[in-house]
GROMACS .gro file of C-alpha atoms in nm:
model
  477
    1MET     CA    1   0.020   6.408  -1.994
    2ASN     CA    2   0.154   6.052  -1.965
    3TRP     CA    3   0.122   5.959  -2.333
    4LYS     CA    4   0.285   5.617  -2.287
    5SER     CA    5   0.009   5.513  -2.050
    6VAL     CA    6  -0.260   5.657  -2.278
    7PHE     CA    7  -0.130   5.475  -2.585
    8GLY     CA    8  -0.069   5.161  -2.380
    9VAL     CA    9  -0.438   5.136  -2.291
   10TYR     CA   10  -0.534   5.210  -2.651
   11GLY     CA   11  -0.308   4.924  -2.753
   12PHE     CA   12  -0.473   4.684  -2.510
   13LEU     CA   13  -0.818   4.777  -2.641
   14LEU     CA   14  -0.711   4.714  -3.001
   15ILE     CA   15  -0.559   4.377  -2.905
   16LEU     CA   16  -0.885   4.289  -2.728
   17LEU     CA   17  -1.078   4.376  -3.043
   18ALA     CA   18  -0.845   4.177  -3.268
   19VAL     CA   19  -0.886   3.866  -3.050
   20SER     CA   20  -1.262   3.923  -3.032
   21MET     CA   21  -1.285   3.928  -3.412
   22LEU     CA   22  -1.194   3.560  -3.417
   23LEU     CA   23  -1.541   3.472  -3.282
   24PRO     CA   24  -1.743   3.627  -3.567
   25MET     CA   25  -1.490   3.486  -3.814
   26PHE     CA   26  -1.563   3.138  -3.673
   27TRP     CA   27  -1.939   3.185  -3.722
   28ALA     CA   28  -1.888   3.315  -4.075
   29LEU     CA   29  -1.682   3.005  -4.159
   30TYR     CA   30  -1.935   2.780  -3.984
   31TYR     CA   31  -2.225   2.915  -4.187
   32GLY     CA   32  -2.019   2.955  -4.504
   33THR     CA   33  -2.074   3.329  -4.551
   34PRO     CA   34  -1.807   3.530  -4.735
   35ASP     CA   35  -1.759   3.793  -4.463
   36TRP     CA   36  -1.499   3.572  -4.292
   37LYS     CA   37  -1.243   3.730  -4.524
   38ALA     CA   38  -1.315   4.075  -4.379
   39PHE     CA   39  -1.236   3.949  -4.029
   40ALA     CA   40  -0.932   3.754  -4.148
   41LEU     CA   41  -0.794   4.083  -4.282
   42SER     CA   42  -0.905   4.296  -3.987
   43VAL     CA   43  -0.748   4.075  -3.718
   44PRO     CA   44  -0.382   4.127  -3.819
   45LEU     CA   45  -0.433   4.495  -3.903
   46VAL     CA   46  -0.598   4.583  -3.573
   47GLY     CA   47  -0.381   4.342  -3.373
   48ALA     CA   48  -0.052   4.474  -3.514
   49LEU     CA   49  -0.145   4.833  -3.432
   50GLY     CA   50  -0.250   4.726  -3.084
   51LEU     CA   51   0.077   4.543  -3.017
   52LEU     CA   52   0.275   4.841  -3.143
   53LEU     CA   53   0.102   5.073  -2.898
   54PHE     CA   54   0.089   4.832  -2.602
   55ARG     CA   55   0.458   4.743  -2.608
   56HIS     CA   56   0.543   5.105  -2.518
   57LYS     CA   57   0.289   5.122  -2.237
   58GLY     CA   58   0.526   5.242  -1.962
   59ASP     CA   59   0.412   5.214  -1.598
   60LEU     CA   60   0.041   5.274  -1.673
   61SER     CA   61   0.015   5.536  -1.398
   62VAL     CA   62  -0.252   5.791  -1.487
   63GLY     CA   63  -0.421   6.092  -1.331
   64PRO     CA   64  -0.759   6.253  -1.400
   65ARG     CA   65  -0.655   6.414  -1.731
   66GLU     CA   66  -0.512   6.092  -1.873
   67SER     CA   67  -0.815   5.899  -1.751
   68TYR     CA   68  -1.065   6.117  -1.935
   69LEU     CA   69  -0.855   6.102  -2.251
   70ILE     CA   70  -0.812   5.725  -2.223
   71VAL     CA   71  -1.185   5.665  -2.179
   72ALA     CA   72  -1.313   5.910  -2.441
   73GLY     CA   73  -1.034   5.838  -2.690
   74GLY     CA   74  -1.044   5.465  -2.622
   75TRP     CA   75  -1.411   5.445  -2.711
   76VAL     CA   76  -1.356   5.643  -3.031
   77ILE     CA   77  -1.053   5.441  -3.143
   78SER     CA   78  -1.222   5.110  -3.059
   79SER     CA   79  -1.532   5.212  -3.253
   80LEU     CA   80  -1.327   5.307  -3.558
   81ALA     CA   81  -1.137   4.977  -3.548
   82ALA     CA   82  -1.458   4.778  -3.496
   83ALA     CA   83  -1.609   4.941  -3.806
   84LEU     CA   84  -1.339   4.789  -4.028
   85PRO     CA   85  -1.514   4.450  -4.087
   86TYR     CA   86  -1.834   4.630  -4.191
   87VAL     CA   87  -1.652   4.819  -4.464
   88LEU     CA   88  -1.425   4.534  -4.579
   89SER     CA   89  -1.714   4.287  -4.600
   90GLY     CA   90  -1.918   4.527  -4.814
   91VAL     CA   91  -2.219   4.489  -4.583
   92ILE     CA   92  -2.188   4.856  -4.484
   93PRO     CA   93  -1.948   5.008  -4.738
   94ASN     CA   94  -2.005   5.373  -4.642
   95PRO     CA   95  -1.755   5.474  -4.368
   96VAL     CA   96  -2.000   5.712  -4.196
   97ASP     CA   97  -2.262   5.437  -4.182
   98ALA     CA   98  -2.007   5.180  -4.066
   99VAL     CA   99  -1.889   5.399  -3.779
  100PHE     CA  100  -2.253   5.472  -3.685
  101GLU     CA  101  -2.322   5.097  -3.665
  102SER     CA  102  -2.001   5.033  -3.472
  103VAL     CA  103  -2.064   5.308  -3.217
  104SER     CA  104  -2.425   5.191  -3.187
  105GLY     CA  105  -2.295   4.846  -3.099
  106PHE     CA  106  -2.029   4.955  -2.850
  107THR     CA  107  -2.252   5.205  -2.671
  108THR     CA  108  -2.529   4.941  -2.650
  109THR     CA  109  -2.763   5.171  -2.842
  110GLY     CA  110  -2.888   4.922  -3.101
  111ALA     CA  111  -2.985   5.183  -3.360
  112THR     CA  112  -2.905   5.051  -3.707
  113ILE     CA  113  -2.858   5.194  -4.054
  114MET     CA  114  -2.928   4.851  -4.209
  115PRO     CA  115  -3.278   4.856  -4.367
  116VAL     CA  116  -3.260   4.476  -4.397
  117VAL     CA  117  -3.079   4.291  -4.120
  118GLU     CA  118  -3.119   3.936  -4.251
  119VAL     CA  119  -2.820   3.943  -4.487
  120PRO     CA  120  -2.585   3.652  -4.572
  121ALA     CA  121  -2.314   3.771  -4.334
  122ALA     CA  122  -2.321   3.556  -4.020
  123GLY     CA  123  -1.995   3.702  -3.892
  124VAL     CA  124  -2.104   4.064  -3.926
  125LEU     CA  125  -2.439   3.999  -3.756
  126PHE     CA  126  -2.263   3.826  -3.467
  127TRP     CA  127  -2.007   4.107  -3.447
  128ARG     CA  128  -2.278   4.372  -3.411
  129SER     CA  129  -2.417   4.202  -3.101
  130TYR     CA  130  -2.081   4.102  -2.957
  131LEU     CA  131  -1.984   4.470  -2.957
  132HIS     CA  132  -2.282   4.520  -2.725
  133TRP     CA  133  -2.133   4.272  -2.484
  134LEU     CA  134  -1.788   4.432  -2.492
  135GLY     CA  135  -1.929   4.779  -2.437
  136GLY     CA  136  -2.206   4.686  -2.196
  137MET     CA  137  -1.999   4.665  -1.880
  138GLY     CA  138  -1.732   4.891  -2.028
  139ILE     CA  139  -1.418   4.825  -2.230
  140ILE     CA  140  -1.206   5.009  -1.973
  141LEU     CA  141  -1.349   4.788  -1.698
  142ILE     CA  142  -1.227   4.485  -1.897
  143PHE     CA  143  -0.883   4.648  -1.910
  144LEU     CA  144  -0.884   4.701  -1.531
  145ALA     CA  145  -0.983   4.338  -1.474
  146PHE     CA  146  -0.717   4.183  -1.697
  147VAL     CA  147  -0.411   4.409  -1.674
  148PRO     CA  148  -0.234   4.366  -1.336
  149LYS     CA  149  -0.045   4.698  -1.348
  150ALA     CA  150  -0.357   4.900  -1.422
  151SER     CA  151  -0.426   4.981  -1.058
  152GLY     CA  152  -0.191   5.282  -1.057
  153GLY     CA  153  -0.461   5.515  -1.187
  154GLY     CA  154  -0.744   5.268  -1.208
  155ALA     CA  155  -0.972   5.462  -0.975
  156PHE     CA  156  -0.974   5.758  -1.213
  157LEU     CA  157  -1.042   5.531  -1.511
  158PHE     CA  158  -1.318   5.349  -1.323
  159ARG     CA  159  -1.492   5.675  -1.232
  160ALA     CA  160  -1.459   5.818  -1.584
  161GLU     CA  161  -1.634   5.523  -1.751
  162VAL     CA  162  -1.881   5.372  -1.504
  163PRO     CA  163  -2.221   5.545  -1.528
  164GLY     CA  164  -2.417   5.690  -1.239
  165PRO     CA  165  -2.394   5.988  -1.001
  166GLU     CA  166  -2.190   5.789  -0.749
  167VAL     CA  167  -1.953   5.500  -0.819
  168GLU     CA  168  -1.928   5.228  -0.556
  169ARG     CA  169  -1.637   4.990  -0.511
  170LEU     CA  170  -1.747   4.641  -0.417
  171THR     CA  171  -1.408   4.548  -0.270
  172PRO     CA  172  -1.104   4.747  -0.150
  173ARG     CA  173  -0.906   4.631  -0.454
  174LEU     CA  174  -1.023   4.788  -0.778
  175ARG     CA  175  -0.912   4.495  -0.991
  176GLN     CA  176  -1.119   4.260  -0.776
  177THR     CA  177  -1.420   4.493  -0.813
  178ALA     CA  178  -1.384   4.491  -1.192
  179SER     CA  179  -1.342   4.113  -1.197
  180SER     CA  180  -1.648   4.061  -0.974
  181LEU     CA  181  -1.868   4.278  -1.196
  182LEU     CA  182  -1.747   4.096  -1.508
  183ALA     CA  183  -1.809   3.757  -1.344
  184ILE     CA  184  -2.172   3.848  -1.269
  185TYR     CA  185  -2.211   3.993  -1.618
  186GLY     CA  186  -2.063   3.683  -1.780
  187GLY     CA  187  -2.266   3.449  -1.560
  188MET     CA  188  -2.591   3.620  -1.657
  189THR     CA  189  -2.494   3.594  -2.025
  190VAL     CA  190  -2.420   3.222  -2.001
  191LEU     CA  191  -2.741   3.153  -1.808
  192GLU     CA  192  -2.957   3.340  -2.057
  193THR     CA  193  -2.787   3.168  -2.351
  194VAL     CA  194  -2.861   2.826  -2.201
  195LEU     CA  195  -3.224   2.914  -2.128
  196LEU     CA  196  -3.280   3.049  -2.479
  197CYS     CA  197  -3.133   2.731  -2.627
  198VAL     CA  198  -3.366   2.523  -2.409
  199ALA     CA  199  -3.657   2.739  -2.530
  200GLY     CA  200  -3.577   2.652  -2.890
  201MET     CA  201  -3.319   2.901  -3.019
  202SER     CA  202  -3.003   2.792  -3.197
  203LEU     CA  203  -2.678   2.862  -3.010
  204TYR     CA  204  -2.593   3.134  -3.263
  205ASP     CA  205  -2.926   3.315  -3.217
  206ALA     CA  206  -2.917   3.263  -2.840
  207LEU     CA  207  -2.574   3.424  -2.808
  208ILE     CA  208  -2.676   3.722  -3.021
  209HIS     CA  209  -2.987   3.789  -2.812
  210ALA     CA  210  -2.816   3.718  -2.479
  211PHE     CA  211  -2.546   3.972  -2.568
  212GLY     CA  212  -2.818   4.217  -2.667
  213SER     CA  213  -3.031   4.182  -2.354
  214VAL     CA  214  -2.770   4.147  -2.077
  215ALA     CA  215  -2.581   4.444  -2.224
  216THR     CA  216  -2.915   4.624  -2.289
  217GLY     CA  217  -2.810   4.668  -2.651
  218GLY     CA  218  -3.090   4.541  -2.872
  219PHE     CA  219  -2.925   4.428  -3.195
  220SER     CA  220  -3.090   4.122  -3.345
  221ASN     CA  221  -3.020   3.910  -3.651
  222LYS     CA  222  -3.391   3.920  -3.740
  223ASN     CA  223  -3.576   4.197  -3.925
  224LEU     CA  224  -3.865   4.166  -3.677
  225SER     CA  225  -3.628   4.157  -3.378
  226VAL     CA  226  -3.754   3.932  -3.095
  227GLY     CA  227  -4.098   3.944  -3.257
  228ALA     CA  228  -3.966   3.702  -3.521
  229TYR     CA  229  -3.984   3.426  -3.258
  230GLN     CA  230  -4.345   3.322  -3.204
  231ASN     CA  231  -4.255   3.165  -2.873
  232PRO     CA  232  -4.371   3.341  -2.555
  233TRP     CA  233  -4.107   3.160  -2.348
  234ILE     CA  234  -3.832   3.327  -2.552
  235HIS     CA  235  -4.001   3.664  -2.499
  236TYR     CA  236  -4.028   3.611  -2.122
  237ILE     CA  237  -3.668   3.493  -2.085
  238ILE     CA  238  -3.540   3.800  -2.268
  239LEU     CA  239  -3.777   4.025  -2.069
  240ILE     CA  240  -3.647   3.891  -1.736
  241PHE     CA  241  -3.282   3.939  -1.830
  242MET     CA  242  -3.346   4.289  -1.966
  243LEU     CA  243  -3.516   4.369  -1.635
  244LEU     CA  244  -3.220   4.234  -1.436
  245ALA     CA  245  -2.965   4.409  -1.659
  246GLY     CA  246  -3.142   4.736  -1.585
  247MET     CA  247  -3.071   4.701  -1.211
  248ASN     CA  248  -2.759   4.794  -1.018
  249PHE     CA  249  -2.503   4.514  -1.057
  250SER     CA  250  -2.345   4.597  -0.722
  251LEU     CA  251  -2.671   4.486  -0.557
  252PHE     CA  252  -2.635   4.145  -0.723
  253TYR     CA  253  -2.283   4.118  -0.584
  254LYS     CA  254  -2.402   4.202  -0.233
  255ALA     CA  255  -2.694   3.962  -0.266
  256LEU     CA  256  -2.458   3.681  -0.369
  257THR     CA  257  -2.199   3.750  -0.100
  258THR     CA  258  -2.457   3.786   0.179
  259ARG     CA  259  -2.687   3.517   0.035
  260SER     CA  260  -2.981   3.752   0.076
  261ILE     CA  261  -3.186   3.879  -0.218
  262LYS     CA  262  -3.359   4.131   0.011
  263ARG     CA  263  -3.088   4.388  -0.061
  264VAL     CA  264  -3.201   4.411  -0.422
  265PHE     CA  265  -3.564   4.479  -0.344
  266LEU     CA  266  -3.506   4.701  -0.038
  267ASP     CA  267  -3.302   4.942  -0.250
  268LYS     CA  268  -3.503   5.262  -0.305
  269GLU     CA  269  -3.390   5.306  -0.665
  270SER     CA  270  -3.486   4.946  -0.748
  271GLN     CA  271  -3.826   4.997  -0.589
  272LEU     CA  272  -3.896   5.310  -0.795
  273TYR     CA  273  -3.762   5.139  -1.109
  274LEU     CA  274  -3.999   4.844  -1.066
  275ALA     CA  275  -4.289   5.074  -0.975
  276ILE     CA  276  -4.240   5.277  -1.294
  277ILE     CA  277  -4.241   4.955  -1.498
  278VAL     CA  278  -4.564   4.833  -1.339
  279ILE     CA  279  -4.742   5.169  -1.380
  280ALA     CA  280  -4.628   5.215  -1.742
  281THR     CA  281  -4.729   4.857  -1.827
  282VAL     CA  282  -5.077   4.905  -1.682
  283ILE     CA  283  -5.126   5.232  -1.873
  284ILE     CA  284  -5.016   5.084  -2.205
  285ALA     CA  285  -5.205   4.756  -2.158
  286ALA     CA  286  -5.523   4.951  -2.078
  287ASN     CA  287  -5.463   5.164  -2.386
  288VAL     CA  288  -5.415   4.875  -2.634
  289TYR     CA  289  -5.624   4.591  -2.489
  290GLU     CA  290  -5.918   4.655  -2.725
  291GLU     CA  291  -5.688   4.594  -3.020
  292LEU     CA  292  -5.477   4.310  -2.877
  293GLY     CA  293  -5.688   4.157  -2.601
  294VAL     CA  294  -5.588   4.155  -2.234
  295PRO     CA  295  -5.326   3.872  -2.239
  296GLU     CA  296  -5.148   4.009  -2.549
  297ALA     CA  297  -5.174   4.367  -2.421
  298LEU     CA  298  -5.000   4.269  -2.096
  299HIS     CA  299  -4.748   4.052  -2.282
  300HIS     CA  300  -4.637   4.308  -2.540
  301GLY     CA  301  -4.696   4.609  -2.315
  302SER     CA  302  -4.469   4.475  -2.042
  303PHE     CA  303  -4.204   4.367  -2.292
  304GLN     CA  304  -4.188   4.708  -2.461
  305VAL     CA  305  -4.190   4.898  -2.132
  306VAL     CA  306  -3.899   4.693  -1.998
  307SER     CA  307  -3.718   4.710  -2.332
  308VAL     CA  308  -3.742   5.089  -2.348
  309ILE     CA  309  -3.678   5.181  -1.984
  310THR     CA  310  -3.372   4.953  -1.975
  311THR     CA  311  -3.263   5.115  -2.306
  312THR     CA  312  -3.239   4.775  -2.475
  313GLY     CA  313  -3.463   4.839  -2.775
  314TYR     CA  314  -3.582   4.487  -2.857
  315ILE     CA  315  -3.935   4.472  -2.997
  316THR     CA  316  -4.214   4.215  -3.016
  317LYS     CA  317  -4.471   4.452  -3.169
  318ASP     CA  318  -4.450   4.766  -3.381
  319PHE     CA  319  -4.525   5.006  -3.095
  320ASP     CA  320  -4.517   5.300  -3.337
  321LYS     CA  321  -4.865   5.186  -3.449
  322TRP     CA  322  -5.002   5.198  -3.096
  323PRO     CA  323  -5.226   5.488  -2.979
  324ASP     CA  324  -5.065   5.823  -2.897
  325LEU     CA  325  -5.089   5.766  -2.521
  326SER     CA  326  -4.881   5.447  -2.542
  327ARG     CA  327  -4.626   5.610  -2.771
  328ALA     CA  328  -4.602   5.908  -2.535
  329VAL     CA  329  -4.541   5.680  -2.236
  330LEU     CA  330  -4.261   5.499  -2.421
  331LEU     CA  331  -4.109   5.830  -2.533
  332LEU     CA  332  -4.113   5.950  -2.173
  333LEU     CA  333  -3.944   5.630  -2.057
  334MET     CA  334  -3.663   5.701  -2.304
  335PHE     CA  335  -3.573   6.000  -2.085
  336VAL     CA  336  -3.591   5.796  -1.763
  337GLY     CA  337  -3.364   5.496  -1.810
  338PRO     CA  338  -3.278   5.211  -1.571
  339CYS     CA  339  -3.087   5.206  -1.242
  340SER     CA  340  -2.739   5.345  -1.190
  341GLY     CA  341  -2.470   5.078  -1.199
  342SER     CA  342  -2.658   4.889  -1.471
  343THR     CA  343  -2.558   4.838  -1.833
  344GLY     CA  344  -2.834   5.075  -1.951
  345GLY     CA  345  -2.819   5.437  -2.061
  346SER     CA  346  -3.031   5.753  -2.035
  347VAL     CA  347  -3.062   5.969  -1.721
  348LYS     CA  348  -3.110   5.688  -1.461
  349VAL     CA  349  -3.386   5.647  -1.203
  350VAL     CA  350  -3.169   5.752  -0.907
  351ARG     CA  351  -3.114   6.099  -1.051
  352TYR     CA  352  -3.488   6.161  -1.069
  353LEU     CA  353  -3.514   6.030  -0.714
  354VAL     CA  354  -3.255   6.286  -0.602
  355ILE     CA  355  -3.430   6.565  -0.796
  356PHE     CA  356  -3.774   6.485  -0.653
  357LYS     CA  357  -3.639   6.466  -0.298
  358SER     CA  358  -3.453   6.795  -0.353
  359VAL     CA  359  -3.777   6.964  -0.461
  360PHE     CA  360  -3.967   6.837  -0.155
  361ARG     CA  361  -3.678   6.938   0.070
  362GLU     CA  362  -3.687   7.293  -0.067
  363ILE     CA  363  -4.062   7.309  -0.001
  364ARG     CA  364  -4.004   7.201   0.360
  365ARG     CA  365  -3.717   7.448   0.392
  366MET     CA  366  -3.946   7.733   0.287
  367VAL     CA  367  -4.174   7.642   0.578
  368HIS     CA  368  -3.895   7.564   0.829
  369ALA     CA  369  -3.621   7.806   0.727
  370LYS     CA  370  -3.376   7.715   1.006
  371ALA     CA  371  -3.422   7.339   0.990
  372VAL     CA  372  -3.129   7.113   0.898
  373LEU     CA  373  -3.268   6.884   0.632
  374PRO     CA  374  -3.019   6.627   0.498
  375LEU     CA  375  -3.127   6.457   0.179
  376ARG     CA  376  -3.160   6.083   0.228
  377ILE     CA  377  -3.228   5.792  -0.002
  378GLY     CA  378  -3.296   5.501   0.229
  379ASP     CA  379  -3.020   5.504   0.492
  380HIS     CA  380  -2.780   5.685   0.263
  381VAL     CA  381  -2.725   6.061   0.304
  382ILE     CA  382  -2.672   6.231  -0.031
  383SER     CA  383  -2.401   6.498  -0.026
  384GLU     CA  384  -2.472   6.849  -0.153
  385ASN     CA  385  -2.200   6.798  -0.413
  386THR     CA  386  -2.385   6.493  -0.549
  387VAL     CA  387  -2.714   6.686  -0.557
  388ARG     CA  388  -2.547   6.964  -0.754
  389THR     CA  389  -2.386   6.716  -0.994
  390VAL     CA  390  -2.720   6.543  -1.054
  391LEU     CA  391  -2.896   6.870  -1.132
  392VAL     CA  392  -2.618   6.987  -1.365
  393PHE     CA  393  -2.605   6.653  -1.546
  394THR     CA  394  -2.982   6.635  -1.596
  395LEU     CA  395  -3.003   6.991  -1.729
  396THR     CA  396  -2.705   6.930  -1.960
  397TYR     CA  397  -2.861   6.605  -2.082
  398LEU     CA  398  -3.190   6.776  -2.164
  399GLY     CA  399  -3.000   7.064  -2.324
  400CYS     CA  400  -2.810   6.823  -2.551
  401ALA     CA  401  -3.139   6.657  -2.645
  402LEU     CA  402  -3.292   6.995  -2.731
  403ILE     CA  403  -2.996   7.104  -2.945
  404GLY     CA  404  -2.988   6.768  -3.123
  405THR     CA  405  -3.361   6.786  -3.194
  406PHE     CA  406  -3.335   7.131  -3.353
  407PHE     CA  407  -3.038   7.012  -3.561
  408LEU     CA  408  -3.238   6.719  -3.701
  409LEU     CA  409  -3.540   6.943  -3.762
  410GLY     CA  410  -3.309   7.168  -3.963
  411LEU     CA  411  -3.211   6.868  -4.176
  412GLY     CA  412  -3.576   6.805  -4.265
  413LEU     CA  413  -3.688   6.538  -4.018
  414ASP     CA  414  -4.038   6.568  -3.874
  415MET     CA  415  -4.088   6.653  -3.506
  416VAL     CA  416  -4.168   6.300  -3.385
  417SER     CA  417  -3.873   6.145  -3.570
  418ALA     CA  418  -3.633   6.419  -3.456
  419VAL     CA  419  -3.730   6.411  -3.087
  420SER     CA  420  -3.742   6.032  -3.063
  421GLY     CA  421  -3.430   5.987  -3.276
  422VAL     CA  422  -3.230   6.207  -3.041
  423ALA     CA  423  -3.385   6.043  -2.733
  424ALA     CA  424  -3.311   5.697  -2.874
  425THR     CA  425  -2.943   5.770  -2.948
  426LEU     CA  426  -2.852   5.998  -2.657
  427GLY     CA  427  -3.024   5.753  -2.423
  428ASN     CA  428  -2.864   5.450  -2.597
  429ILE     CA  429  -3.205   5.296  -2.663
  430GLY     CA  430  -3.210   5.215  -3.036
  431PRO     CA  431  -3.537   5.251  -3.224
  432GLY     CA  432  -3.738   5.571  -3.197
  433LEU     CA  433  -4.071   5.666  -3.348
  434GLY     CA  434  -4.184   5.783  -3.690
  435ALA     CA  435  -3.920   5.759  -3.964
  436VAL     CA  436  -3.675   5.599  -3.718
  437GLY     CA  437  -3.936   5.372  -3.560
  438PRO     CA  438  -3.903   5.002  -3.473
  439MET     CA  439  -3.984   4.879  -3.825
  440PHE     CA  440  -3.747   5.128  -3.991
  441SER     CA  441  -3.380   5.219  -3.961
  442PHE     CA  442  -3.165   5.532  -3.951
  443ALA     CA  443  -3.056   5.476  -4.312
  444LEU     CA  444  -3.256   5.771  -4.448
  445VAL     CA  445  -3.115   6.021  -4.197
  446PRO     CA  446  -2.882   6.263  -4.385
  447PRO     CA  447  -2.506   6.209  -4.334
  448ALA     CA  448  -2.475   6.517  -4.112
  449GLY     CA  449  -2.755   6.378  -3.895
  450LYS     CA  450  -2.583   6.040  -3.868
  451ILE     CA  451  -2.261   6.208  -3.755
  452LEU     CA  452  -2.453   6.404  -3.490
  453LEU     CA  453  -2.638   6.094  -3.369
  454THR     CA  454  -2.310   5.899  -3.356
  455PHE     CA  455  -2.167   6.172  -3.134
  456LEU     CA  456  -2.480   6.166  -2.917
  457MET     CA  457  -2.446   5.790  -2.867
  458LEU     CA  458  -2.093   5.834  -2.732
  459LEU     CA  459  -2.202   6.135  -2.528
  460GLY     CA  460  -2.484   5.938  -2.368
  461ARG     CA  461  -2.282   5.623  -2.297
  462LEU     CA  462  -2.001   5.816  -2.129
  463GLU     CA  463  -2.248   6.037  -1.943
  464ILE     CA  464  -2.168   6.360  -2.128
  465PHE     CA  465  -1.892   6.516  -1.919
  466THR     CA  466  -1.623   6.255  -1.990
  467VAL     CA  467  -1.652   6.355  -2.356
  468LEU     CA  468  -1.708   6.730  -2.308
  469ILE     CA  469  -1.406   6.762  -2.078
  470THR     CA  470  -1.173   6.640  -2.353
  471LEU     CA  471  -1.323   6.895  -2.595
  472ALA     CA  472  -1.259   7.190  -2.363
  473PRO     CA  473  -0.952   7.404  -2.456
  474ALA     CA  474  -0.851   7.419  -2.088
  475PHE     CA  475  -0.807   7.040  -2.087
  476TRP     CA  476  -0.513   7.066  -2.329
  477ARG     CA  477  -0.329   7.351  -2.157
   0.00000   0.00000   0.00000
């Protein structure tokens, strides 16, 4: 184990966090809220520890074992450091709650333990959403983009953090790939911020909601989330960027470099993703139109479908009050998720595409036993190793959800709250249903439940095996 490289990356991540804390401190000073002191104290503490670790970084050459430890450990250490301002400001004094909120931010989950979000702490509220932005594309990806000597084992790090069954390099040089992805990510954030300001939001609010939607996070500085803004243009802008953030970012890169948007819409995963959104929207709109009317049913139905399938978690209406059919559709979407290569969580559309095609292939194989039947998605042939990995991941994901549900049931939560709470955290979605619904928080979940859900958020964001590998005894031998 190359510990110098491991600690060197940890040091970089802590330095990144310390520098990032200056932004919320600025907003706290600008609005005159007392939480600026918490950031003023956190910056030197986190920064000093980061510099201490980074100065002994060595050659930063890593293999698979170091990569898994760097990614899993880096996310844990970063989350612990990011929780410091919550505790020091007194906004979230309980350490378990503070770490829950921090992990929820980094993993772009958006589940909160704050019953009331509109508190006089402008810095803390900005920090919650900015953590979305840092974690959305991946903190290790930021490291690969900014540290020149990171290419020694960068491929292992890239594969360990980036979600999806297959990871695609956009360019031969890994650092250029990371930089290209971050440029698209940053460009989308800037564009949405400008559009939200034009639509009537303040710069502060626009940044918070741009971070939340482009990173598919969902934290807001309003108790009613996006529903606090009675402006349909704001809703539509956020909806569009959530929709885009749920698509494969590599397709955007190819569309920009080839100057052809056809690539995005000819992609089979994108087509299924958009089809699911349309079908789910029609079902929900038909189910709630008598209560809301057709225009409002389409408006709020489409927003909530996109918000849930992209695992963002923003709300314009309390969907927990909708009929059971609508709630069931949204719960099902929590287990679907957006496209691979997006900033969203959950299982991902492409995995279901592989599973469905595998089922149909087996049916054909039973009829034509000697036929050679490669599994294709578009023009791409899927390897048998990828098919096996997809099946194992999906079964493990559902197994983790089942275990988590029984654990919460044992703590006294009702069935709806337990199932949706696990789905919302493991899938990095945010609000669930019932006691953890969109108008409530996770504050009333027992401490043991919060610890479990915190673990599930990390498990979901790092796609399970990156975390489980580091917990296996064989990993440390």
